[in-house]
Short mmCIF file of C-alpha atoms in Angstrom, two decimals:
data_model
loop_
_atom_site.label_atom_id
_atom_site.label_comp_id
_atom_site.label_asym_id
_atom_site.label_seq_id
_atom_site.Cartn_x
_atom_site.Cartn_y
_atom_site.Cartn_z
CA MET A 28 5.82 14.34 8.28
CA GLU A 29 3.93 11.28 9.47
CA PHE A 30 5.13 7.69 9.31
CA SER A 31 3.52 4.36 8.57
CA LEU A 32 4.74 0.85 9.34
CA HIS A 33 5.02 -1.99 6.85
CA VAL A 34 5.33 -5.73 7.49
CA SER A 35 6.99 -7.66 4.66
CA LYS A 36 8.67 -10.53 6.52
CA PHE A 37 6.95 -13.25 8.52
CA GLU A 38 9.95 -15.33 9.55
CA PHE A 39 9.82 -15.00 13.33
CA ASP A 40 11.76 -16.77 16.05
CA GLY A 41 9.98 -19.98 16.96
CA GLY A 42 8.48 -20.70 13.54
CA SER A 43 4.86 -20.86 12.44
CA ALA A 44 3.47 -21.36 15.93
CA THR A 45 4.69 -17.89 16.93
CA VAL A 46 3.46 -15.94 13.90
CA ALA A 47 -0.01 -15.06 15.17
CA GLY A 48 1.18 -13.87 18.54
CA GLU A 49 4.03 -11.81 17.11
CA LEU A 50 1.72 -10.17 14.57
CA ALA A 51 -0.68 -9.22 17.35
CA ARG A 52 2.22 -7.67 19.26
CA ILE A 53 3.41 -5.80 16.16
CA ALA A 54 -0.09 -4.41 15.61
CA ALA A 55 -0.37 -3.28 19.23
CA ALA A 56 3.04 -1.60 19.06
CA ALA A 57 2.19 0.05 15.75
CA GLU A 58 -1.05 1.42 17.15
CA ALA A 59 0.71 2.74 20.26
CA SER A 60 3.42 4.35 18.12
CA GLY A 61 0.99 6.74 16.43
CA ALA A 62 1.69 5.37 12.95
CA ALA A 63 -0.56 6.70 10.19
CA TRP A 64 -1.38 3.13 9.15
CA LEU A 65 -0.08 -0.44 9.19
CA SER A 66 0.41 -2.20 5.87
CA LEU A 67 1.32 -5.63 4.55
CA GLN A 68 2.70 -6.70 1.20
CA ASP A 69 0.35 -8.56 -1.11
CA HIS A 70 2.36 -11.60 -2.17
CA TYR A 71 2.16 -15.38 -1.97
CA PHE A 72 5.88 -16.10 -2.42
CA GLN A 73 8.49 -13.97 -0.67
CA VAL A 74 9.95 -11.35 -3.01
CA PRO A 75 13.64 -10.88 -3.89
CA ILE A 76 13.85 -7.29 -2.62
CA THR A 77 13.60 -8.53 0.99
CA GLY A 78 16.77 -10.57 0.61
CA LEU A 79 14.91 -13.72 1.61
CA PRO A 80 14.26 -16.76 -0.60
CA PRO A 81 10.83 -17.35 -2.18
CA GLU A 82 10.28 -20.22 0.25
CA SER A 83 10.42 -17.86 3.22
CA PRO A 84 7.07 -17.63 5.08
CA MET A 85 4.41 -15.44 3.47
CA LEU A 86 0.82 -14.98 4.63
CA GLU A 87 -2.24 -14.21 2.52
CA GLY A 88 -2.75 -10.52 3.06
CA TYR A 89 -6.46 -9.91 3.55
CA THR A 90 -6.90 -12.84 5.93
CA THR A 91 -4.03 -11.35 7.93
CA LEU A 92 -5.54 -7.86 7.88
CA GLY A 93 -8.78 -9.26 9.29
CA TYR A 94 -6.78 -10.83 12.12
CA LEU A 95 -4.98 -7.54 12.78
CA ALA A 96 -8.30 -5.68 12.79
CA ALA A 97 -9.45 -7.88 15.66
CA HIS A 98 -6.30 -7.04 17.63
CA THR A 99 -6.40 -3.25 17.15
CA SER A 100 -8.98 -0.51 17.51
CA THR A 101 -7.71 2.71 15.89
CA ILE A 102 -4.89 2.20 13.38
CA PRO A 103 -5.86 2.08 9.66
CA LEU A 104 -4.98 -1.18 7.89
CA GLY A 105 -4.29 -2.09 4.29
CA MET A 106 -2.02 -3.52 1.62
CA LEU A 107 0.99 -1.77 0.17
CA VAL A 108 -0.17 -2.80 -2.39
CA SER A 109 -2.82 -5.20 -3.70
CA GLY A 110 -1.83 -6.67 -7.04
CA VAL A 111 -4.64 -6.08 -9.52
CA THR A 112 -4.18 -9.53 -11.05
CA TYR A 113 -4.81 -11.51 -7.85
CA ARG A 114 -8.51 -10.83 -7.27
CA HIS A 115 -11.39 -9.87 -9.50
CA PRO A 116 -12.02 -6.16 -8.81
CA GLY A 117 -15.63 -6.70 -7.77
CA LEU A 118 -14.49 -9.26 -5.21
CA LEU A 119 -11.62 -7.02 -4.10
CA ALA A 120 -14.04 -4.15 -3.46
CA LYS A 121 -16.20 -6.51 -1.40
CA ILE A 122 -13.19 -7.80 0.56
CA VAL A 123 -12.00 -4.28 1.39
CA SER A 124 -15.56 -3.26 2.29
CA THR A 125 -15.75 -6.20 4.69
CA LEU A 126 -12.44 -5.22 6.27
CA ASP A 127 -13.71 -1.67 6.67
CA VAL A 128 -16.97 -2.73 8.32
CA LEU A 129 -15.32 -5.20 10.71
CA SER A 130 -12.51 -2.79 11.62
CA GLY A 131 -14.85 0.12 12.30
CA GLY A 132 -13.94 2.14 9.21
CA ARG A 133 -10.17 1.60 9.07
CA ALA A 134 -9.57 -0.03 5.68
CA VAL A 135 -7.12 1.41 3.16
CA LEU A 136 -6.99 0.15 -0.43
CA GLY A 137 -3.50 0.17 -1.88
CA LEU A 138 -3.58 -0.99 -5.49
CA GLY A 139 -0.96 -1.57 -8.15
CA ALA A 140 -0.40 -3.29 -11.47
CA ALA A 141 1.43 -6.33 -9.95
CA TRP A 142 4.86 -7.40 -11.12
CA PHE A 143 6.13 -10.66 -9.58
CA GLU A 144 5.84 -13.05 -12.49
CA ARG A 145 7.26 -16.06 -10.65
CA GLU A 146 4.40 -16.31 -8.16
CA HIS A 147 1.84 -15.82 -10.93
CA ARG A 148 3.32 -18.67 -12.94
CA GLY A 149 3.91 -20.77 -9.85
CA LEU A 150 0.29 -20.53 -8.67
CA GLY A 151 -1.34 -20.56 -12.07
CA VAL A 152 -2.49 -16.94 -11.99
CA PRO A 153 -2.58 -15.29 -15.43
CA PHE A 154 0.16 -12.68 -15.90
CA PRO A 155 -0.85 -10.39 -18.77
CA SER A 156 1.42 -7.90 -20.49
CA THR A 157 2.38 -4.70 -18.71
CA ALA A 158 0.01 -2.71 -20.91
CA GLU A 159 -2.91 -5.00 -20.11
CA ARG A 160 -2.17 -4.97 -16.38
CA PHE A 161 -2.38 -1.18 -16.38
CA GLU A 162 -5.65 -1.32 -18.32
CA ARG A 163 -6.97 -3.71 -15.70
CA LEU A 164 -5.69 -1.44 -12.93
CA GLU A 165 -7.66 1.51 -14.28
CA GLU A 166 -10.82 -0.57 -14.63
CA ALA A 167 -10.35 -1.91 -11.09
CA LEU A 168 -10.13 1.64 -9.73
CA ARG A 169 -13.34 2.54 -11.55
CA ILE A 170 -15.11 -0.61 -10.33
CA CYS A 171 -14.16 0.02 -6.70
CA ALA A 172 -15.43 3.58 -6.93
CA GLN A 173 -18.72 2.36 -8.37
CA MET A 174 -19.04 -0.46 -5.81
CA TRP A 175 -18.63 2.13 -3.05
CA ASP A 176 -21.28 4.43 -4.47
CA PRO A 177 -24.54 3.43 -2.76
CA LYS A 178 -26.50 5.26 -5.46
CA ASP A 179 -25.04 3.20 -8.31
CA ASN A 180 -25.66 -0.56 -8.31
CA GLY A 181 -25.73 -0.68 -12.07
CA PRO A 182 -23.55 -2.59 -14.53
CA PHE A 183 -19.93 -2.00 -15.41
CA ASP A 184 -18.88 -2.76 -18.96
CA GLY A 185 -15.15 -2.53 -19.44
CA LYS A 186 -12.62 -4.02 -21.81
CA HIS A 187 -11.46 -6.63 -19.29
CA TYR A 188 -14.21 -6.75 -16.68
CA GLN A 189 -17.98 -6.91 -17.08
CA LEU A 190 -20.23 -6.73 -14.01
CA ALA A 191 -23.99 -7.04 -14.37
CA GLU A 192 -24.40 -5.42 -10.94
CA THR A 193 -22.07 -3.44 -8.67
CA LEU A 194 -24.08 -4.18 -5.56
CA CYS A 195 -22.05 -3.88 -2.35
CA SER A 196 -23.98 -4.30 0.89
CA PRO A 197 -23.08 -3.38 3.52
CA GLN A 198 -21.29 -0.34 2.25
CA PRO A 199 -18.01 0.61 3.95
CA ILE A 200 -18.42 2.65 7.11
CA GLN A 201 -16.32 5.25 5.39
CA ARG A 202 -15.07 5.08 1.83
CA PRO A 203 -11.61 3.48 2.05
CA ARG A 204 -8.71 5.72 1.12
CA VAL A 205 -7.33 4.62 -2.25
CA LEU A 206 -3.56 4.62 -2.74
CA VAL A 207 -1.95 3.85 -6.08
CA ALA A 208 1.69 2.81 -5.71
CA GLY A 209 4.45 3.37 -8.24
CA ASP A 210 5.99 6.34 -9.93
CA GLY A 211 5.70 5.61 -13.64
CA GLU A 212 5.23 9.02 -15.24
CA ARG A 213 3.01 8.15 -18.18
CA ARG A 214 0.56 5.67 -16.66
CA THR A 215 0.82 5.31 -12.88
CA LEU A 216 0.89 8.98 -11.93
CA ARG A 217 -1.92 9.67 -14.39
CA LEU A 218 -4.04 7.11 -12.56
CA VAL A 219 -3.16 8.73 -9.24
CA ALA A 220 -4.33 12.10 -10.53
CA ARG A 221 -7.57 10.71 -11.88
CA TYR A 222 -8.61 8.16 -9.25
CA ALA A 223 -6.49 8.04 -6.09
CA ASP A 224 -6.45 9.74 -2.71
CA ALA A 225 -2.75 8.98 -2.20
CA CYS A 226 0.39 7.89 -4.00
CA ASN A 227 3.50 6.04 -2.90
CA LEU A 228 6.78 6.93 -4.58
CA LEU A 229 10.15 5.18 -4.39
CA ALA A 230 12.45 7.68 -2.69
CA THR A 231 15.75 7.14 -4.45
CA SER A 232 16.67 10.82 -3.98
CA PRO A 233 14.94 14.14 -3.23
CA GLU A 234 15.67 15.27 -6.77
CA VAL A 235 13.92 12.26 -8.29
CA VAL A 236 10.91 12.63 -5.99
CA ALA A 237 10.68 16.36 -6.74
CA HIS A 238 10.51 15.52 -10.45
CA LYS A 239 7.83 12.86 -9.89
CA LEU A 240 5.74 15.34 -7.90
CA ASP A 241 6.00 17.85 -10.75
CA VAL A 242 4.77 15.18 -13.15
CA LEU A 243 1.88 14.42 -10.81
CA ARG A 244 0.97 18.11 -10.65
CA ARG A 245 0.83 18.25 -14.45
CA HIS A 246 -1.42 15.19 -14.57
CA CYS A 247 -3.68 16.81 -11.97
CA ASP A 248 -3.86 19.99 -14.04
CA ALA A 249 -4.74 17.95 -17.12
CA VAL A 250 -7.75 16.33 -15.44
CA GLY A 251 -8.83 19.35 -13.38
CA ARG A 252 -7.79 17.77 -10.06
CA ASP A 253 -6.51 19.75 -7.10
CA TYR A 254 -3.01 18.40 -6.44
CA ALA A 255 -3.37 19.35 -2.77
CA GLU A 256 -6.07 16.68 -2.37
CA ILE A 257 -3.51 13.89 -2.88
CA ARG A 258 -1.59 12.50 0.08
CA THR A 259 2.02 12.01 -1.01
CA THR A 260 3.94 9.16 0.60
CA ILE A 261 7.37 7.67 0.01
CA ALA A 262 9.12 4.35 0.45
CA PRO A 263 12.69 5.41 1.30
CA MET A 264 15.68 3.41 0.12
CA LEU A 265 17.30 4.32 3.44
CA GLN A 266 15.62 2.70 6.43
CA PRO A 267 16.44 3.51 10.07
CA THR A 268 18.58 1.26 12.25
CA PRO A 269 19.72 1.80 15.83
CA ASP A 270 22.95 3.26 14.40
CA THR A 271 21.43 5.50 11.71
CA ARG A 272 18.44 7.14 13.39
CA ASP A 273 19.77 10.70 13.18
CA GLU A 274 20.90 10.17 9.60
CA PHE A 275 17.44 8.92 8.69
CA VAL A 276 15.64 11.90 10.21
CA ARG A 277 18.02 14.30 8.43
CA ALA A 278 17.39 12.53 5.13
CA MET A 279 13.62 12.70 5.60
CA ALA A 280 13.85 16.47 6.20
CA ASP A 281 14.72 16.92 2.52
CA TYR A 282 11.52 15.11 1.53
CA ALA A 283 9.46 17.02 4.06
CA GLU A 284 10.57 20.22 2.35
CA LEU A 285 9.07 18.87 -0.87
CA GLY A 286 5.71 18.51 0.89
CA ILE A 287 5.80 14.73 1.37
CA HIS A 288 3.18 13.81 3.95
CA GLU A 289 4.34 10.36 5.04
CA THR A 290 7.28 7.98 4.97
CA VAL A 291 7.02 4.20 5.19
CA LEU A 292 9.14 2.41 7.79
CA ILE A 293 9.71 -1.23 6.84
CA ILE A 294 9.94 -3.51 9.86
CA PRO A 295 13.14 -5.55 9.45
CA ARG A 296 13.74 -9.23 10.04
CA VAL A 297 14.65 -9.23 13.71
CA GLY A 298 13.97 -11.58 16.59
CA SER A 299 11.16 -9.40 17.96
CA PRO A 300 9.66 -7.03 15.38
CA ALA A 301 7.28 -5.61 17.98
CA ALA A 302 10.23 -4.63 20.15
CA TRP A 303 11.84 -2.97 17.11
CA VAL A 304 8.69 -0.88 16.58
CA GLU A 305 8.72 0.18 20.22
CA ASP A 306 12.41 1.03 20.04
CA MET A 307 12.00 3.10 16.87
CA THR A 308 8.89 4.98 17.98
CA PRO A 309 10.73 7.98 19.48
CA THR A 310 12.77 8.33 16.28
CA ALA A 311 9.68 8.05 14.13
CA ARG A 312 7.92 10.69 16.18
CA ARG A 313 10.77 13.09 15.49
CA LEU A 314 9.53 13.13 11.93
CA ALA A 315 6.49 15.13 13.07
CA GLU A 316 8.85 17.97 13.95
CA LEU A 317 9.83 18.22 10.29
CA GLY A 318 6.39 19.67 9.46
#
């Protein structure tokens, strides 16, 4: 099992003046750790799940990824995940293409239906119904695929998006891996089967994840997709601490037995996140022994 690292908190010791330097150190530590990729969360207000207030520092994601690309050379970079409502899909495809070109082919596109209504309302971003957001998510996945097809610069005529041209030059150095996050059985996992290279499931228990994987297999069968092509990743409810490292590795073994390829380690709010990454690297590398 591989591991990735995720940055969701930007409240560092010393305030705003220290953010850039600490992020550069986190990126260097993540690259040295052997992480499968480094991700950020795509929000403008801090989200409740972090335990921090909305006013807590939050950076715009793609600007930050560009900065991290300049401070790394090998680790893939992306969002976990881009909210489909925040950027027109044609512009999102161009943004991710730019990140890929400037990073030397390291961009990952994580994409989801978006959910945080408060920041939408707060910033004046339309927040459609759940059904419409999923319709937009499917069209966005189709638009990105077309934008990254150098043989197809033609129009896209969808229910929610109409593009007269899907011209994208320069093309990505390599087509960015597409990850669809979420484990909704009727819509999200169907989109994974049809359009994505990877999924990210909430790991509440091995039993729940095993069921979600079975649902994904059925969706793959329905569309003629080889389930083995999809990289399966999880966001565990349990995260490692200095006191629970062994417990964490034992818990991940149950998911490895299900065939999960990767687990996401969320960097906590600590004085030096880069030091935390360095300290956790030996534990994270033990995951590789799980197969």
